[in-house]
PDB file of C-alpha atoms in Angstrom:
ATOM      1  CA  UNK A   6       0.000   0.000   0.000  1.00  0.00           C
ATOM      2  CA  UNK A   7       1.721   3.075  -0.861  1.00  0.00           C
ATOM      3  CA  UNK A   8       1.636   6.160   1.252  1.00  0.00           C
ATOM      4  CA  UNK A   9      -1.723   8.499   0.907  1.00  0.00           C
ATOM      5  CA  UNK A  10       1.809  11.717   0.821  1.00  0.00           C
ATOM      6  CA  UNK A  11       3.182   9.884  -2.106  1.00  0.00           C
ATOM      7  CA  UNK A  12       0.305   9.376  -3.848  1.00  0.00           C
ATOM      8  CA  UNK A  13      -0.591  13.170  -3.784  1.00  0.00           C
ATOM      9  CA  UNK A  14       2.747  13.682  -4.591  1.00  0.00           C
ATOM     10  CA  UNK A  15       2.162  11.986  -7.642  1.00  0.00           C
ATOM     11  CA  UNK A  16      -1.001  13.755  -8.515  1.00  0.00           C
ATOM     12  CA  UNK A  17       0.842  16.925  -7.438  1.00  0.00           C
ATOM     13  CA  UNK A  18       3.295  16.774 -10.524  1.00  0.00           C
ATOM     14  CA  UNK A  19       0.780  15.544 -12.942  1.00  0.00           C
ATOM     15  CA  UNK A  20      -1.467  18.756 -11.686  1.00  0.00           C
ATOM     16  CA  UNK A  21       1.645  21.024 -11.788  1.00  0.00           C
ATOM     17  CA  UNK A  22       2.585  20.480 -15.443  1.00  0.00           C
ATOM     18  CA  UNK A  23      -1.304  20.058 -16.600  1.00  0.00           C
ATOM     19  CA  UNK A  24      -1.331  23.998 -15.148  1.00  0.00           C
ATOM     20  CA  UNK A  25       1.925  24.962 -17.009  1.00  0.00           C
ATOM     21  CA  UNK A  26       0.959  23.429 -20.082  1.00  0.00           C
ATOM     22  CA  UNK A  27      -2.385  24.811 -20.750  1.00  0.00           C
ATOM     23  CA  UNK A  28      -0.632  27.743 -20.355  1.00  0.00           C
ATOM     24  CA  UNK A  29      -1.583  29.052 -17.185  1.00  0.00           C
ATOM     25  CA  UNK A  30       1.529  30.743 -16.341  1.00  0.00           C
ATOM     26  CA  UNK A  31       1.787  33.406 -13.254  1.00  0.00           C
ATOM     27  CA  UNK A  32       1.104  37.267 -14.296  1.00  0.00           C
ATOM     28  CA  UNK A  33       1.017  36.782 -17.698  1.00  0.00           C
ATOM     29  CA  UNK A  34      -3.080  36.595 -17.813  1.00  0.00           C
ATOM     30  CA  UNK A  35      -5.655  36.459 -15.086  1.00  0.00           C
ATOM     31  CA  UNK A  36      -8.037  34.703 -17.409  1.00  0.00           C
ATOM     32  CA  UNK A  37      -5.730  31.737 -17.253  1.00  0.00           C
ATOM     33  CA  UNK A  38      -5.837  31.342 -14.049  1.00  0.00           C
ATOM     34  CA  UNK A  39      -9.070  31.606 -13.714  1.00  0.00           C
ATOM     35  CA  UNK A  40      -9.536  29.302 -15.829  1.00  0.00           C
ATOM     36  CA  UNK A  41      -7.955  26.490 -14.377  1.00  0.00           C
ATOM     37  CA  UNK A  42      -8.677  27.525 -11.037  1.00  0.00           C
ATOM     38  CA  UNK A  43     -12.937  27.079 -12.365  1.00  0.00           C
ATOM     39  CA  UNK A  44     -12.205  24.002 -14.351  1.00  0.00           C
ATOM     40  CA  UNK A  45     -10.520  22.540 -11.006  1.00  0.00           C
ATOM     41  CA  UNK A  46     -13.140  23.337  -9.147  1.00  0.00           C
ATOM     42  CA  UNK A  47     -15.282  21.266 -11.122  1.00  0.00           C
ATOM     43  CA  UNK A  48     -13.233  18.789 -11.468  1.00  0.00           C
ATOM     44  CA  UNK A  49     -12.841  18.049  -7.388  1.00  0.00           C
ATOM     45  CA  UNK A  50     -16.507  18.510  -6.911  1.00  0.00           C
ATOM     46  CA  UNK A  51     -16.960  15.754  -9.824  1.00  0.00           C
ATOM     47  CA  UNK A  52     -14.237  13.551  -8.353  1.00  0.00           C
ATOM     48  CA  UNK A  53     -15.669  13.820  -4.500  1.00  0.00           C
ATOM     49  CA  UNK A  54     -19.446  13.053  -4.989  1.00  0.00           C
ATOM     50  CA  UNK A  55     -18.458  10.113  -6.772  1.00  0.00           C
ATOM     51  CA  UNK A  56     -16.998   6.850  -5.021  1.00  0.00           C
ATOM     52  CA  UNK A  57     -13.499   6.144  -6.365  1.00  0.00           C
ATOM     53  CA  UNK A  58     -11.943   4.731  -3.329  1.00  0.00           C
ATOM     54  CA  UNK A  59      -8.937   6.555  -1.567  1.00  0.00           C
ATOM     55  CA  UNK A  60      -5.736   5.989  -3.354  1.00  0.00           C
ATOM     56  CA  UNK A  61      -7.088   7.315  -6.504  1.00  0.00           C
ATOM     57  CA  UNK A  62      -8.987  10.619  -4.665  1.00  0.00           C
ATOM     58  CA  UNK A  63      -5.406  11.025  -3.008  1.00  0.00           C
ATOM     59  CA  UNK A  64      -3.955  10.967  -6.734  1.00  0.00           C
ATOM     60  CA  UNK A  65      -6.746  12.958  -8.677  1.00  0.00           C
ATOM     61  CA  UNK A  66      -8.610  15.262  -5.560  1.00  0.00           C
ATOM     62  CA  UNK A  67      -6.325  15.994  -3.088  1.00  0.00           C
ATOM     63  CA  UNK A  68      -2.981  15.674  -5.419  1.00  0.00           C
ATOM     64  CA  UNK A  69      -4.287  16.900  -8.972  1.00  0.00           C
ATOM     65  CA  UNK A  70      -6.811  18.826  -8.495  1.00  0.00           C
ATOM     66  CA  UNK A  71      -5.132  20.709  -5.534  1.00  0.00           C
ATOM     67  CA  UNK A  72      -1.779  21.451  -7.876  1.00  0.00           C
ATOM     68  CA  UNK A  73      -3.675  21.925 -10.777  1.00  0.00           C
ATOM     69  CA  UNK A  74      -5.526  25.232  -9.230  1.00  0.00           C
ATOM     70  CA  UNK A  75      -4.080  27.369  -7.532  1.00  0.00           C
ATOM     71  CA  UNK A  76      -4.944  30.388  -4.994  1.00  0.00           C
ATOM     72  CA  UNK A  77      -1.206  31.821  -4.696  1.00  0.00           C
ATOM     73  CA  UNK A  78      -0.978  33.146  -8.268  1.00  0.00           C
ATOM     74  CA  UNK A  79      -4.828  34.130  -7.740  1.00  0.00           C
ATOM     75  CA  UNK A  80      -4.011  36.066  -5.120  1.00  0.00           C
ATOM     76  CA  UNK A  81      -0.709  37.591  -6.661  1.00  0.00           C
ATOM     77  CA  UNK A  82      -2.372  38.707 -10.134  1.00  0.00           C
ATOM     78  CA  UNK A  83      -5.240  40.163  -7.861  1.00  0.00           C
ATOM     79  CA  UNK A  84      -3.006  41.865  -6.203  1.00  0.00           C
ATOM     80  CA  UNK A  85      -0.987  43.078  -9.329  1.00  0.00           C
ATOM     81  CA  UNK A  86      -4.107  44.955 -10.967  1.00  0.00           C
ATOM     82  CA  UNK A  87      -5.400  46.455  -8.239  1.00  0.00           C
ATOM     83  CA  UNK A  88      -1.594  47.986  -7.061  1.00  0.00           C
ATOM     84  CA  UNK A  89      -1.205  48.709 -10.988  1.00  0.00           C
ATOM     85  CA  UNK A  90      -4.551  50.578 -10.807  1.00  0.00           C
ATOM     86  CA  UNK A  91      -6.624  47.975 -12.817  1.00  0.00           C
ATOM     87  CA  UNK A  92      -9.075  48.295  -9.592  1.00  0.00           C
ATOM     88  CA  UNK A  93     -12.555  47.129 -10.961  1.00  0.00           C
ATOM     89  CA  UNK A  94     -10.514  44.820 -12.950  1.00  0.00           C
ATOM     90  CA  UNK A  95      -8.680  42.912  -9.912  1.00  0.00           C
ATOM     91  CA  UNK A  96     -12.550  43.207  -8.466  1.00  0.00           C
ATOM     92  CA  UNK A  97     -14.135  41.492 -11.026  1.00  0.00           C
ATOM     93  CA  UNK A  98     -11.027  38.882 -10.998  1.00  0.00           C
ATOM     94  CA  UNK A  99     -11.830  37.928  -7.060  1.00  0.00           C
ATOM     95  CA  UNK A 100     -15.141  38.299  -7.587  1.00  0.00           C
ATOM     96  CA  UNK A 101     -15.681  36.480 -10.779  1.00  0.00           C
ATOM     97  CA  UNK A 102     -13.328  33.528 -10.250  1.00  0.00           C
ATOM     98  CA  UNK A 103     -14.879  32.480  -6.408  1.00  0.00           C
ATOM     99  CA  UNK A 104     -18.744  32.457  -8.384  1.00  0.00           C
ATOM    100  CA  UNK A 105     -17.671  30.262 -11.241  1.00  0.00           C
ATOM    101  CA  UNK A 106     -15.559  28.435  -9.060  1.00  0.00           C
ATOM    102  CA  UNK A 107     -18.550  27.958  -6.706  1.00  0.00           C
ATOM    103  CA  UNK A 108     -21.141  27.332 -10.188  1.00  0.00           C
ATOM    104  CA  UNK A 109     -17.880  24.777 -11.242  1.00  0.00           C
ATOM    105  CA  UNK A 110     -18.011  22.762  -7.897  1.00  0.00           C
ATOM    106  CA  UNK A 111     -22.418  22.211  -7.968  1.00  0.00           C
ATOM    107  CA  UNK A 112     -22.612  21.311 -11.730  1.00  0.00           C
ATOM    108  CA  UNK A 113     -19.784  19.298 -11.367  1.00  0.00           C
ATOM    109  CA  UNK A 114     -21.125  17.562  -7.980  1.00  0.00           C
ATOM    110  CA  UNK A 115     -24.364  17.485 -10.210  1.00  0.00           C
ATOM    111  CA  UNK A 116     -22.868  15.470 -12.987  1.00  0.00           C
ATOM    112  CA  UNK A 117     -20.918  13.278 -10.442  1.00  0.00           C
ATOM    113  CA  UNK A 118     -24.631  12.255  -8.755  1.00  0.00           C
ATOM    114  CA  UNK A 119     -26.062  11.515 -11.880  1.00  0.00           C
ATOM    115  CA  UNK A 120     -23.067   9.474 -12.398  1.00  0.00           C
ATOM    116  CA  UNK A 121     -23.713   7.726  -9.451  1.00  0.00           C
ATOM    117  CA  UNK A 122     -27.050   6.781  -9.908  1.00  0.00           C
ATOM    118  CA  UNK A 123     -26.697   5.460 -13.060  1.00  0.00           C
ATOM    119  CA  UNK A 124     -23.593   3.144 -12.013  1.00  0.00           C
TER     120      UNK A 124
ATOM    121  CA  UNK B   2      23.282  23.323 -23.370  1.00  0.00           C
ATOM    122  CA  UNK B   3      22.034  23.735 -26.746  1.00  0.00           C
ATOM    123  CA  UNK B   4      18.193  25.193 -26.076  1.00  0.00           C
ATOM    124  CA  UNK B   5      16.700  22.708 -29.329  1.00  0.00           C
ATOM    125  CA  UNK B   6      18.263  19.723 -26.876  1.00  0.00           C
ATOM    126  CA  UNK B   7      15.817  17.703 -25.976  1.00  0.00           C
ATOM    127  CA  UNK B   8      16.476  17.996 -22.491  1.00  0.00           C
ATOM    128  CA  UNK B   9      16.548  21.347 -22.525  1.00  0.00           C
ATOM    129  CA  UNK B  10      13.067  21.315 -23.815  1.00  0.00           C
ATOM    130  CA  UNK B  11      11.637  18.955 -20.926  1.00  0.00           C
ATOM    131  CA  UNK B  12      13.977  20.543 -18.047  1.00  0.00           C
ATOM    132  CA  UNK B  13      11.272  23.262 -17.295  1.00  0.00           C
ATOM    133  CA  UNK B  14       8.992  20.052 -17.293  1.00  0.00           C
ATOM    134  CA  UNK B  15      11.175  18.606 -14.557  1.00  0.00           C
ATOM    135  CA  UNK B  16      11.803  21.254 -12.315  1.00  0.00           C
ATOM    136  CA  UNK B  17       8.040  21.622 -12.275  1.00  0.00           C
ATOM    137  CA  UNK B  18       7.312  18.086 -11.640  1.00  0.00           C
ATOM    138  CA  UNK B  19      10.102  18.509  -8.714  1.00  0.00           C
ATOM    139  CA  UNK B  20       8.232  21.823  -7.345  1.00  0.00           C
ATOM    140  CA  UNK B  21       4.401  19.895  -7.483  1.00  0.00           C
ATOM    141  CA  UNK B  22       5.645  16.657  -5.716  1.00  0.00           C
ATOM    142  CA  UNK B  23       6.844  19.194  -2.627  1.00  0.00           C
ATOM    143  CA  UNK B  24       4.475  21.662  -2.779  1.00  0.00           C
ATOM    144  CA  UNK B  25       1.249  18.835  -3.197  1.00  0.00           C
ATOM    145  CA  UNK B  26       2.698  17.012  -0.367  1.00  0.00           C
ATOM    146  CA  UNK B  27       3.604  19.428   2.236  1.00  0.00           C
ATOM    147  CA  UNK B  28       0.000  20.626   1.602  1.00  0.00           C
ATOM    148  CA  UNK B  29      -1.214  17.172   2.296  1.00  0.00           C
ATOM    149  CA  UNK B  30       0.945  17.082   5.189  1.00  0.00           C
ATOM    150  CA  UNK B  31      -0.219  20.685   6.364  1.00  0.00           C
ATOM    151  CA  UNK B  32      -3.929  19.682   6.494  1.00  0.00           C
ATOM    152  CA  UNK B  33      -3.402  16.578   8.374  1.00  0.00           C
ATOM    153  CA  UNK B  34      -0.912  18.357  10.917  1.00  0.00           C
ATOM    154  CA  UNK B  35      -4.365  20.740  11.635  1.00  0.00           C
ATOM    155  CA  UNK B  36      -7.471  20.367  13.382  1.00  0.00           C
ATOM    156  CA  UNK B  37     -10.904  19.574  11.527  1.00  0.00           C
ATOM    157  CA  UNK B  38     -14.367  21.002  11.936  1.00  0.00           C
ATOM    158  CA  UNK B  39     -13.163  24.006   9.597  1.00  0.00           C
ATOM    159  CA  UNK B  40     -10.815  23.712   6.981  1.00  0.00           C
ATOM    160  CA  UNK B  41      -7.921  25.484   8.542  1.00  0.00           C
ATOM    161  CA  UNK B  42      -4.939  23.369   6.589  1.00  0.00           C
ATOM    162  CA  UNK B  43      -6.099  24.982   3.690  1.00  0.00           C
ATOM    163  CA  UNK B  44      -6.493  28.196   4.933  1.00  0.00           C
ATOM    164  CA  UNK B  45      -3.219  28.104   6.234  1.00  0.00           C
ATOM    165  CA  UNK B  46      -1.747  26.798   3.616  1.00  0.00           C
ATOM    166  CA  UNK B  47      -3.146  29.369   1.310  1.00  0.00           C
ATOM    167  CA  UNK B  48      -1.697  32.165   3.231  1.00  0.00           C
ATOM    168  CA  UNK B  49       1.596  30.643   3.887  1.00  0.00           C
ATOM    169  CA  UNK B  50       1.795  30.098  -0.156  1.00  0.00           C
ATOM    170  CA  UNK B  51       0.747  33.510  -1.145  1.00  0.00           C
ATOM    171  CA  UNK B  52       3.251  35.072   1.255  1.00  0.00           C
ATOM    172  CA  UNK B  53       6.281  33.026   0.002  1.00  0.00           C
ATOM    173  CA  UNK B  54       4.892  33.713  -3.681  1.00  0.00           C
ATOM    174  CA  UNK B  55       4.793  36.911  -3.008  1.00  0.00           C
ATOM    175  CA  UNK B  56       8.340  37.140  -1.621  1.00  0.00           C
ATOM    176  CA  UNK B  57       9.548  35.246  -4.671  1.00  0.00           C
ATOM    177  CA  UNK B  58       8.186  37.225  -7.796  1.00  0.00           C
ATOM    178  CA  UNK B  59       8.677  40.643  -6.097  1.00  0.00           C
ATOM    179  CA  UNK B  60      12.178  39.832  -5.499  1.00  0.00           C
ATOM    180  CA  UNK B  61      12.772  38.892  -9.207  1.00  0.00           C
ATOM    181  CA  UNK B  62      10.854  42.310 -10.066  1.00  0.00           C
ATOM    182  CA  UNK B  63      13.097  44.168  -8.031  1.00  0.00           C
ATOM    183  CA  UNK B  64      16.392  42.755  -7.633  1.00  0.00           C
ATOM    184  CA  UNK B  65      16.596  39.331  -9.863  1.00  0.00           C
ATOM    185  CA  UNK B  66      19.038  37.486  -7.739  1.00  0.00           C
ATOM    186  CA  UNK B  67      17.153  34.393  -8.612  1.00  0.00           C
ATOM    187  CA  UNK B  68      17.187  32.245 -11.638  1.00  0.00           C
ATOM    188  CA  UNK B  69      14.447  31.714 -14.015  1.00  0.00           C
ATOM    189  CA  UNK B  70      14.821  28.130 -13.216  1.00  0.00           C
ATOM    190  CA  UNK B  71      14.671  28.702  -9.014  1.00  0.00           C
ATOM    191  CA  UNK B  72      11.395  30.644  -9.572  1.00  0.00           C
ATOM    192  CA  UNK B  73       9.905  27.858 -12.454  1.00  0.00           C
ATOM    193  CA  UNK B  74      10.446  24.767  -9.274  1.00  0.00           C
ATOM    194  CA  UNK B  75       9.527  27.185  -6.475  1.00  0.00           C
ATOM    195  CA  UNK B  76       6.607  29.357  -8.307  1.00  0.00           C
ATOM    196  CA  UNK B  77       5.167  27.771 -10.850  1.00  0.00           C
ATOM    197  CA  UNK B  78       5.930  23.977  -9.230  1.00  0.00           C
ATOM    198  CA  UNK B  79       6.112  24.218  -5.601  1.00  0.00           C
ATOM    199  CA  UNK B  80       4.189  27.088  -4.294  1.00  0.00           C
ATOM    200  CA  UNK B  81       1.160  27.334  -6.631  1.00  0.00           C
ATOM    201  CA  UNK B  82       1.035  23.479  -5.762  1.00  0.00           C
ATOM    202  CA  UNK B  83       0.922  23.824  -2.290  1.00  0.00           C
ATOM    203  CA  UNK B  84      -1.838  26.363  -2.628  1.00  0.00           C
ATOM    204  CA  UNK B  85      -5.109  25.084  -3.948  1.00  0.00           C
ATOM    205  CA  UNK B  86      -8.185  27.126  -5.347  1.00  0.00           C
ATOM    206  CA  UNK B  87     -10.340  23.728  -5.770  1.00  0.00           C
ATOM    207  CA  UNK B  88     -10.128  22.488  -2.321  1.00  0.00           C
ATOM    208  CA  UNK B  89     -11.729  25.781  -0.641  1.00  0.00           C
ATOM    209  CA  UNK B  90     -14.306  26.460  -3.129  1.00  0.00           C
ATOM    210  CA  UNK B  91     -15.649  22.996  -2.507  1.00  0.00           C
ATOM    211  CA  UNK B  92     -14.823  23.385   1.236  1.00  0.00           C
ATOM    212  CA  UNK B  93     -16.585  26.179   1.423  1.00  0.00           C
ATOM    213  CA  UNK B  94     -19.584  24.742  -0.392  1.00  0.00           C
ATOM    214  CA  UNK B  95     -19.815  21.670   2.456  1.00  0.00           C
ATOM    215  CA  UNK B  96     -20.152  24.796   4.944  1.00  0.00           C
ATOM    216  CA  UNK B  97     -23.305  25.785   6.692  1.00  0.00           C
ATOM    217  CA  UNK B  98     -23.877  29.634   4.597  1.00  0.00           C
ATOM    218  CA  UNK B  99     -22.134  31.319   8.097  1.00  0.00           C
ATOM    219  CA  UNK B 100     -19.160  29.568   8.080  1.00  0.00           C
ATOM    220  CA  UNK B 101     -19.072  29.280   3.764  1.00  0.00           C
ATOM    221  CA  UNK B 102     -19.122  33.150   4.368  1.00  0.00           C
ATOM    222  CA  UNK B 103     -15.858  33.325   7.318  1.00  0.00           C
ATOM    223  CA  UNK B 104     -14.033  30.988   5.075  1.00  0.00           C
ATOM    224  CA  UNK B 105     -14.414  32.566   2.322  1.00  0.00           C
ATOM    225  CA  UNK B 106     -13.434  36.084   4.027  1.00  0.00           C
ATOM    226  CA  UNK B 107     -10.219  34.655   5.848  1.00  0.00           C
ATOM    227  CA  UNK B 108      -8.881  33.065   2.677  1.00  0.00           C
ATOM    228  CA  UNK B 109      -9.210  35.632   0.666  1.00  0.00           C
ATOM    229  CA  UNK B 110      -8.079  38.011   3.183  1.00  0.00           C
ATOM    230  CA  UNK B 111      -5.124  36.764   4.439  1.00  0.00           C
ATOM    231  CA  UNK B 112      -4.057  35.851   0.835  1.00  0.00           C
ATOM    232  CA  UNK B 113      -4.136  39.360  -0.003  1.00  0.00           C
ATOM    233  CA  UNK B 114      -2.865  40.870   3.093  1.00  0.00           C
ATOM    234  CA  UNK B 115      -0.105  38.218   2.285  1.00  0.00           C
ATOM    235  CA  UNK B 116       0.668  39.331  -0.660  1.00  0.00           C
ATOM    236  CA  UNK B 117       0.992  42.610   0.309  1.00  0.00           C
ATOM    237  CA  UNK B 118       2.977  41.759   3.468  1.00  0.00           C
ATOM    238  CA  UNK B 119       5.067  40.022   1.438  1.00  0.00           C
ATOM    239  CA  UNK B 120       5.904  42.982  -1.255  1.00  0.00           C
ATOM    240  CA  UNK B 121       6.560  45.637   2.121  1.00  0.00           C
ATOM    241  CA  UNK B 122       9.134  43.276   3.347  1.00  0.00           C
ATOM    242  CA  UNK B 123      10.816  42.754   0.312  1.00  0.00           C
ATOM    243  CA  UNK B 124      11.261  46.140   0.040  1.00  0.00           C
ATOM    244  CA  UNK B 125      12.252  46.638   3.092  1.00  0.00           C
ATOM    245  CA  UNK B 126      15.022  43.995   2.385  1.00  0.00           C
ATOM    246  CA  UNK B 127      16.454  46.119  -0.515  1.00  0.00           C
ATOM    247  CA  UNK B 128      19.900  47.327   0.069  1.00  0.00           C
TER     248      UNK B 128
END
């Protein structure tokens, strides 16, 4: 049985260079973090209403999912237009990324129950 | 080494992959290290991580004593690892609307305030 801090490790890489390859790199856009940070979300609340046992949530939820978004850059780029005095901007960024976030997590919880009942 | 090598080309690959197997499980091991009932591991880590971001890229902005590879492992690998955006929204969605609302308030302030804790004190630092 191998360790539940290796196996996020594992999902922790695979998350890390799924972010840098779609291109969500830090401060060059805030729509690509957003992005991935949504898409995540969506992702996890897919992966957790849905039984998959706990090696692979340690892989995909805790270790993919949780590398794959990110709330360090969020926070950063936030910062970054609002000190560079893009203020509704850095607004709508905080604003708009915890609501679609939020939307991300029920429809994909949604799609993860209607997964369930049909399996 | 020639940049067309092909190790070259997967290095930034690497150093990421280094950076997310740290940063995913020092999270993991943050959150288990904290009490339950609210989801302080991730709260904690998310300040933590936006700090030492913060520290990172405003150093490069101002001074540049670190390499582009130092900031790929610890930036775009280990910190923005270690710092998750999917585990609080759907944290925050398995809270009762008070507490969504708290955790939702801490996190997001004390990942600004980090950030701009972190940007005074690397100013500070400057020679």
């Amino acid at each position: 049985m191998t360790s539940p801090a290796v196996l996020v490790g594992v999902g922790g890489v695979l998350g890390a260079i799924a972010r840098h390859l779609v291109g969500a790199r830090i401060e060059t856009d805030t729509a690509d973090t957003c992005a991935v940070n949504v898409l995540g979300s969506a992702a996890l609340g897919l992966l957790v209403t849905v039984p998959i046992g706990s090696g692979l949530t340690s892989v995909f939820a805790t270790g993919f999912c949780g590398a794959f978004t990110t709330f360090s850059s969020f926070a950063f780029e936030t910062i970054r237009l609002y000190e560079t005095g893009r203020r509704r901007r850095a607004i709508a960024n905080a604003v708009g990324t915890l609501s679609a976030a939020l939307v991300g997590v029920a429809l994909g919880a949604g799609v993860g129950h209607a997964l369930g009942a049909v399996l | 080494m020639n940049e067309d090598h092909p190790i070259a080309r997967v290095e930034p690959l690497l150093l990421i992959a280094i950076g997310g197997f740290v940063g995913a499980t020092l999270r993991y091991a943050v959150s288990a290290a904290l009490p339950g009932g609210f989801p302080w591991g991730t709260l904690a880590v998310n300040a933590l991580g936006s700090f030492a971001l913060g520290l990172l890229l405003y150093e490069a902005r101002l001074t540049d004593l670190l390499s582009a590879e130092t900031r790929l492992t610890l930036g775009t690998g280990l910190l923005s690892s270690f710092t998750t955006y999917s585990t609080f929204a759907v944290e925050t969605t398995a809270l009762d609307p008070a507490m969504a609302l708290v955790n939702v308030g801490a996190n997001y302030a004390l990942g600004f305030l980090a950030v701009i804790a972190a940007r005074a004190v690397t100013r500070g630092s400057l020679p």
